[in-house]
Amino acid sequence: MNVGDLESVARSLVAPGKGILAADESGPTIEKRFQGISVPSTESNRRAYRELLFTTPEVSGYISGAILYDETIRQKSSDGIPFPEVLIRRGIVPGIKVDEGAKPLPGFPGEKVTEGLDGLRDRLAAYRELGARFAKWRAVIDIGDGIPTAFCIRANAHALARYAALSQEAGLVPVVEPEVLMDGGHTIERCGEATNEVLSRVFSELARHRVRLEGMLLKPNMVIPGKKCPVQADVSRVAEETVRTLSRTVPAAVPGIVFLSGGQTPRQATEHLNAMNGMGGHPWELSFSYGRALQDPVLKAWKGEAANVPAAQKAFLHRSKLNGAARFGKYVPALEDAA
Ligand code: 13P
């Protein structure tokens, strides 16, 4: 695959009005999500749930790509079609989570570094064979007393750049995800400082590792106060702080920025994206790669019952449409209640 192919896949993932569905929950994470609706996390329930998402009628008008987990990329629809093929036939690009999770960083209490570089070249080749055209790696940065340290940021940025270079070599578009968590009581200013440091370091490592910016996407957090911060910020403040931080740190050669939702409610995640796109004049596409903010209403409507699949698909299409509107800055709260 040449540079142009990577660039065209990256651009198609941030096509106007569309964004990415993050459906790459690991075993423990999907178990937690299913617990919330009292559904046991069996292989067949996980398969049925992902089939519901991937076969939702009309959703490809708003969803450009879907990130899968290792188990999911090997599963098939009930009529025997491998999930990557189900997605490709619908015009949705299959992607794959390739990191092996954030583990404690030795010597740095409370901080984590993401593992998964060993053997990654071979795993990327296998995933491409299975149909993946993009890959995701998530680094986790926590804000707290004396953290994040510069060392933790560096270790995570280095691993992200190693993964991104290997992904491009394998013909997969890297979606580079350094997530500054919104857990805790920190202020929006503190989140802005940490995000600024993290993104600066990530792009300096990406440059050192000769990653082609035109053939990647960035998946960052928004600049937002911690969930327990007594001073919350309104929608326009989050939008302004986020865009300011990105404009200082993300080169214009990056085709798109696809935000994670990170624990925001579905509505907040849509409102924030909408406000940023409403500001206009950005050098990159501003889009979404939401997990919880797209799936929470779907899980609640599904509850593990086959009879609820149509209602759950309706909920998924609705949330996708709202985020599609936010891509143009055309979301209004009244749309929430539209059928
Ligand atoms: P959330 O949108 O739920 O944060 O998930 C996105 C994701 O892919 C996290 O790695």
XYZ file of C-alpha atoms and ligand atoms in Angstrom:
349
model
C 0.000 0.000 0.000
C 1.364 3.423 -0.837
C 1.015 6.742 0.911
C -1.905 7.764 -1.302
C -3.921 4.708 -0.255
C -3.387 5.444 3.428
C -4.397 9.030 2.839
C -7.546 8.091 0.962
C -8.645 5.649 3.707
C -7.948 8.319 6.350
C -9.999 10.842 4.367
C -12.882 8.434 3.830
C -13.063 7.859 7.594
C -13.655 11.582 8.120
C -15.968 12.070 5.114
C -18.475 14.922 5.594
C -21.360 14.023 7.905
C -19.794 10.755 9.038
C -17.737 9.391 11.919
C -16.464 6.182 13.463
C -18.236 3.690 15.727
C -15.850 2.430 18.427
C -17.105 -1.113 19.086
C -13.731 -2.469 20.218
C -14.513 -3.067 23.886
C -12.139 -5.674 25.304
C -13.519 -8.731 27.150
C -13.574 -7.050 30.595
C -15.017 -3.786 29.202
C -17.897 -5.362 27.271
C -18.651 -7.440 30.375
C -18.992 -4.195 32.344
C -21.278 -2.681 29.679
C -23.439 -5.839 29.614
C -23.619 -5.883 33.425
C -25.263 -2.454 33.174
C -28.198 -4.105 31.346
C -28.002 -7.441 33.258
C -26.880 -9.446 30.222
C -24.225 -12.173 30.676
C -21.120 -11.622 28.561
C -21.148 -14.852 26.553
C -19.580 -15.243 23.132
C -23.012 -15.577 21.545
C -24.405 -12.446 23.255
C -21.356 -10.427 22.216
C -21.757 -11.668 18.638
C -25.484 -10.917 18.567
C -24.919 -7.420 19.933
C -22.207 -6.559 17.413
C -24.360 -7.948 14.589
C -27.150 -5.618 15.694
C -24.794 -2.650 15.406
C -23.182 -3.616 12.090
C -26.454 -4.399 10.304
C -28.439 -1.339 11.386
C -30.320 -0.128 8.305
C -29.197 3.235 6.830
C -26.481 3.753 9.426
C -23.742 3.826 6.795
C -25.009 7.307 5.888
C -23.472 8.494 9.161
C -20.909 5.847 10.123
C -17.748 5.641 7.994
C -15.834 2.999 9.949
C -16.130 0.612 12.872
C -13.364 -0.389 15.272
C -13.499 -4.075 16.202
C -11.883 -6.172 18.908
C -9.784 -9.275 18.163
C -12.703 -11.610 18.906
C -15.147 -9.559 16.813
C -13.047 -9.395 13.646
C -13.114 -13.227 13.598
C -16.889 -13.550 14.180
C -19.636 -13.928 11.581
C -23.183 -12.677 11.121
C -26.020 -15.142 11.770
C -26.059 -15.904 8.033
C -22.379 -16.835 8.096
C -20.702 -13.705 6.683
C -17.513 -12.568 8.463
C -18.107 -9.233 10.209
C -15.418 -7.363 8.232
C -17.195 -8.438 5.022
C -20.594 -7.403 6.440
C -19.159 -3.929 7.032
C -17.329 -3.650 3.693
C -20.524 -4.558 1.783
C -22.286 -1.705 3.553
C -19.515 0.787 2.786
C -18.198 0.867 6.361
C -14.422 0.518 6.741
C -13.388 -2.176 9.265
C -10.786 -1.193 11.842
C -9.113 -3.043 14.702
C -7.918 -2.252 18.218
C -4.314 -3.470 18.353
C -3.055 -2.418 21.784
C -3.087 -4.894 24.647
C -4.255 -2.513 27.330
C -2.820 0.067 29.733
C -0.727 -1.534 32.509
C 0.885 0.044 35.624
C 4.110 1.899 34.738
C 6.745 0.509 37.126
C 8.265 3.163 39.380
C 5.473 5.645 38.640
C 2.595 5.079 41.076
C -0.825 5.833 39.598
C 0.442 5.976 36.013
C 0.060 3.547 33.138
C 1.748 2.639 29.896
C 0.049 0.787 27.068
C 1.447 -2.616 26.096
C 1.283 -4.545 22.829
C 4.337 -3.695 20.706
C 5.911 -7.162 20.863
C 4.791 -9.172 17.848
C 2.740 -6.237 16.565
C 4.137 -6.384 13.007
C 2.793 -9.934 12.560
C -0.552 -9.155 14.191
C -1.048 -6.110 11.929
C -0.390 -8.238 8.834
C -2.926 -10.827 10.051
C -5.565 -8.163 10.732
C -5.084 -6.667 7.284
C -5.615 -10.130 5.851
C -8.887 -10.321 7.827
C -10.052 -7.064 6.195
C -8.960 -4.288 8.559
C -7.874 -1.034 6.912
C -7.188 1.004 10.027
C -5.882 0.323 13.536
C -6.309 1.919 16.940
C -4.002 2.155 19.974
C -5.094 3.869 23.194
C -2.764 5.460 25.718
C -4.214 6.547 29.058
C -3.060 9.617 30.952
C -4.507 10.278 34.388
C -4.519 13.689 36.084
C -3.884 13.684 39.858
C -1.475 14.690 42.584
C 1.869 15.164 40.815
C 0.714 13.321 37.691
C 0.989 13.051 34.769
C 4.782 12.988 34.910
C 6.763 13.988 31.828
C 8.227 10.475 31.824
C 4.818 8.796 31.620
C 3.795 11.095 28.775
C 7.045 10.293 26.948
C 6.721 6.533 27.414
C 3.173 6.553 26.060
C 3.973 8.900 23.169
C 6.899 6.689 22.190
C 4.718 3.562 22.134
C 2.024 5.381 20.129
C 4.608 6.431 17.548
C 6.081 2.901 17.318
C 2.586 1.511 16.721
C 1.718 4.233 14.199
C 4.862 3.595 12.142
C 4.275 -0.173 12.163
C 0.629 0.340 11.145
C 1.561 2.463 8.152
C 4.194 -0.079 7.138
C 1.447 -2.743 7.217
C -0.920 -0.597 5.116
C -3.230 0.312 7.990
C -4.189 3.880 8.919
C -3.184 4.491 12.537
C -5.796 6.129 14.740
C -3.560 7.556 17.452
C -5.441 7.796 20.749
C -3.803 9.555 23.686
C -6.639 9.882 26.198
C -6.377 12.324 29.087
C -9.042 10.908 31.412
C -11.940 12.996 32.699
C -12.040 11.061 35.996
C -11.334 13.082 39.121
C -11.882 16.639 40.261
C -9.402 18.597 38.092
C -10.315 21.870 36.403
C -10.709 22.500 32.669
C -7.462 24.505 32.806
C -5.583 21.509 34.197
C -7.039 19.271 31.483
C -5.952 21.850 28.879
C -2.375 21.903 30.208
C -2.099 18.121 30.321
C -3.658 17.699 26.864
C -1.302 20.327 25.453
C 1.747 18.527 26.868
C 0.548 15.129 25.725
C -0.278 16.182 22.159
C 2.984 18.159 21.788
C 4.966 15.101 22.816
C 2.900 12.736 20.659
C 3.489 14.797 17.500
C 7.176 15.196 18.221
C 7.508 11.388 18.585
C 5.415 10.800 15.452
C 7.812 13.048 13.524
C 10.881 11.256 14.941
C 9.371 7.912 13.937
C 8.739 9.217 10.398
C 4.982 8.712 10.567
C 3.237 10.310 7.577
C 0.736 12.707 9.061
C -1.465 12.654 5.948
C -2.089 8.951 6.483
C -3.199 8.986 10.128
C -6.004 10.251 12.344
C -5.809 11.629 15.885
C -8.309 10.428 18.496
C -8.012 12.791 21.462
C -10.080 13.712 24.480
C -11.853 17.033 24.514
C -10.595 19.685 26.929
C -13.152 19.357 29.694
C -13.247 19.556 33.526
C -12.972 16.323 35.562
C -16.344 14.723 36.306
C -15.975 15.582 40.005
C -14.796 19.178 39.454
C -17.231 21.536 41.235
C -16.895 24.032 38.380
C -18.272 22.526 35.186
C -17.906 24.315 31.837
C -20.593 25.216 29.345
C -20.623 23.865 25.819
C -18.976 26.864 24.189
C -16.114 26.902 26.714
C -15.322 23.215 26.110
C -15.421 23.839 22.353
C -13.143 26.888 22.528
C -10.577 25.330 24.901
C -10.471 22.141 22.867
C -9.982 23.917 19.542
C -7.363 26.224 21.054
C -5.352 23.286 22.383
C -5.614 21.370 19.110
C -4.629 24.375 17.020
C -1.451 24.744 19.094
C -0.431 21.111 18.834
C -1.900 19.288 15.815
C -0.293 19.943 12.407
C -2.649 20.889 9.573
C -1.351 17.906 7.560
C -3.405 15.557 9.779
C -6.635 14.996 7.800
C -8.925 14.517 10.753
C -9.465 14.529 14.468
C -11.956 11.951 15.742
C -12.856 12.562 19.370
C -13.469 9.868 21.974
C -16.444 10.445 24.263
C -14.623 9.376 27.438
C -17.600 9.313 29.802
C -19.531 12.328 28.498
C -23.253 11.679 28.088
C -24.355 10.989 24.520
C -25.939 14.424 24.357
C -22.888 16.281 25.715
C -20.609 14.515 23.235
C -22.875 15.583 20.366
C -23.252 19.169 21.619
C -19.506 19.642 22.015
C -18.716 18.294 18.560
C -21.466 20.452 17.100
C -20.136 23.606 18.774
C -16.602 22.991 17.476
C -17.802 22.451 13.929
C -20.008 25.530 14.263
C -16.865 27.621 14.883
C -15.647 26.699 11.390
C -12.319 27.437 9.736
C -10.363 24.426 11.033
C -7.539 22.882 8.988
C -8.656 19.330 9.902
C -12.023 17.569 9.802
C -13.487 17.416 13.310
C -15.381 14.177 13.775
C -16.205 11.433 16.266
C -15.039 7.952 17.179
C -17.452 7.376 20.022
C -17.966 4.212 22.025
C -20.262 4.903 24.954
C -21.813 8.080 23.480
C -23.089 6.065 20.502
C -23.843 2.799 22.265
C -25.382 3.678 25.636
C -28.905 4.212 24.234
C -28.527 1.099 22.067
C -27.651 -1.152 25.016
C -30.548 0.252 27.033
C -32.999 -0.435 24.199
C -31.617 -3.926 23.478
C -31.368 -5.461 26.987
C -30.178 -8.715 25.421
C -33.578 -9.515 23.833
C -33.881 -10.473 20.161
C -37.337 -8.847 20.119
C -35.720 -5.492 20.972
C -33.260 -5.488 18.041
C -35.360 -3.156 15.847
C -35.758 -0.634 18.707
C -32.033 -0.843 19.496
C -31.121 -0.296 15.839
C -33.451 2.676 15.734
C -31.642 4.126 18.773
C -28.260 3.586 17.085
C -29.385 5.185 13.828
C -30.845 8.141 15.717
C -27.648 8.815 17.731
C -25.533 8.409 14.581
C -27.699 10.898 12.704
C -27.404 13.457 15.502
C -23.615 13.153 15.443
C -23.742 13.339 11.648
C -25.586 16.664 12.005
C -22.949 17.813 14.537
C -20.294 17.242 11.863
C -21.863 20.215 10.029
C -22.624 22.274 13.153
C -26.289 21.643 12.392
C -27.348 19.776 15.523
C -30.114 21.388 17.589
C -31.560 19.909 20.814
C -35.010 19.632 19.190
C -33.569 16.861 16.994
C -33.154 14.682 20.118
C -36.874 14.014 20.170
C -37.292 13.562 16.422
C -38.201 9.991 15.466
P -15.569 6.192 24.438
O -16.160 7.057 23.369
O -16.599 5.411 25.215
O -14.594 6.929 25.308
O -14.752 5.042 23.704
C -13.930 5.384 22.660
C -12.768 4.477 22.624
O -12.487 3.874 21.618
C -11.944 4.346 23.844
O -10.758 3.676 23.535
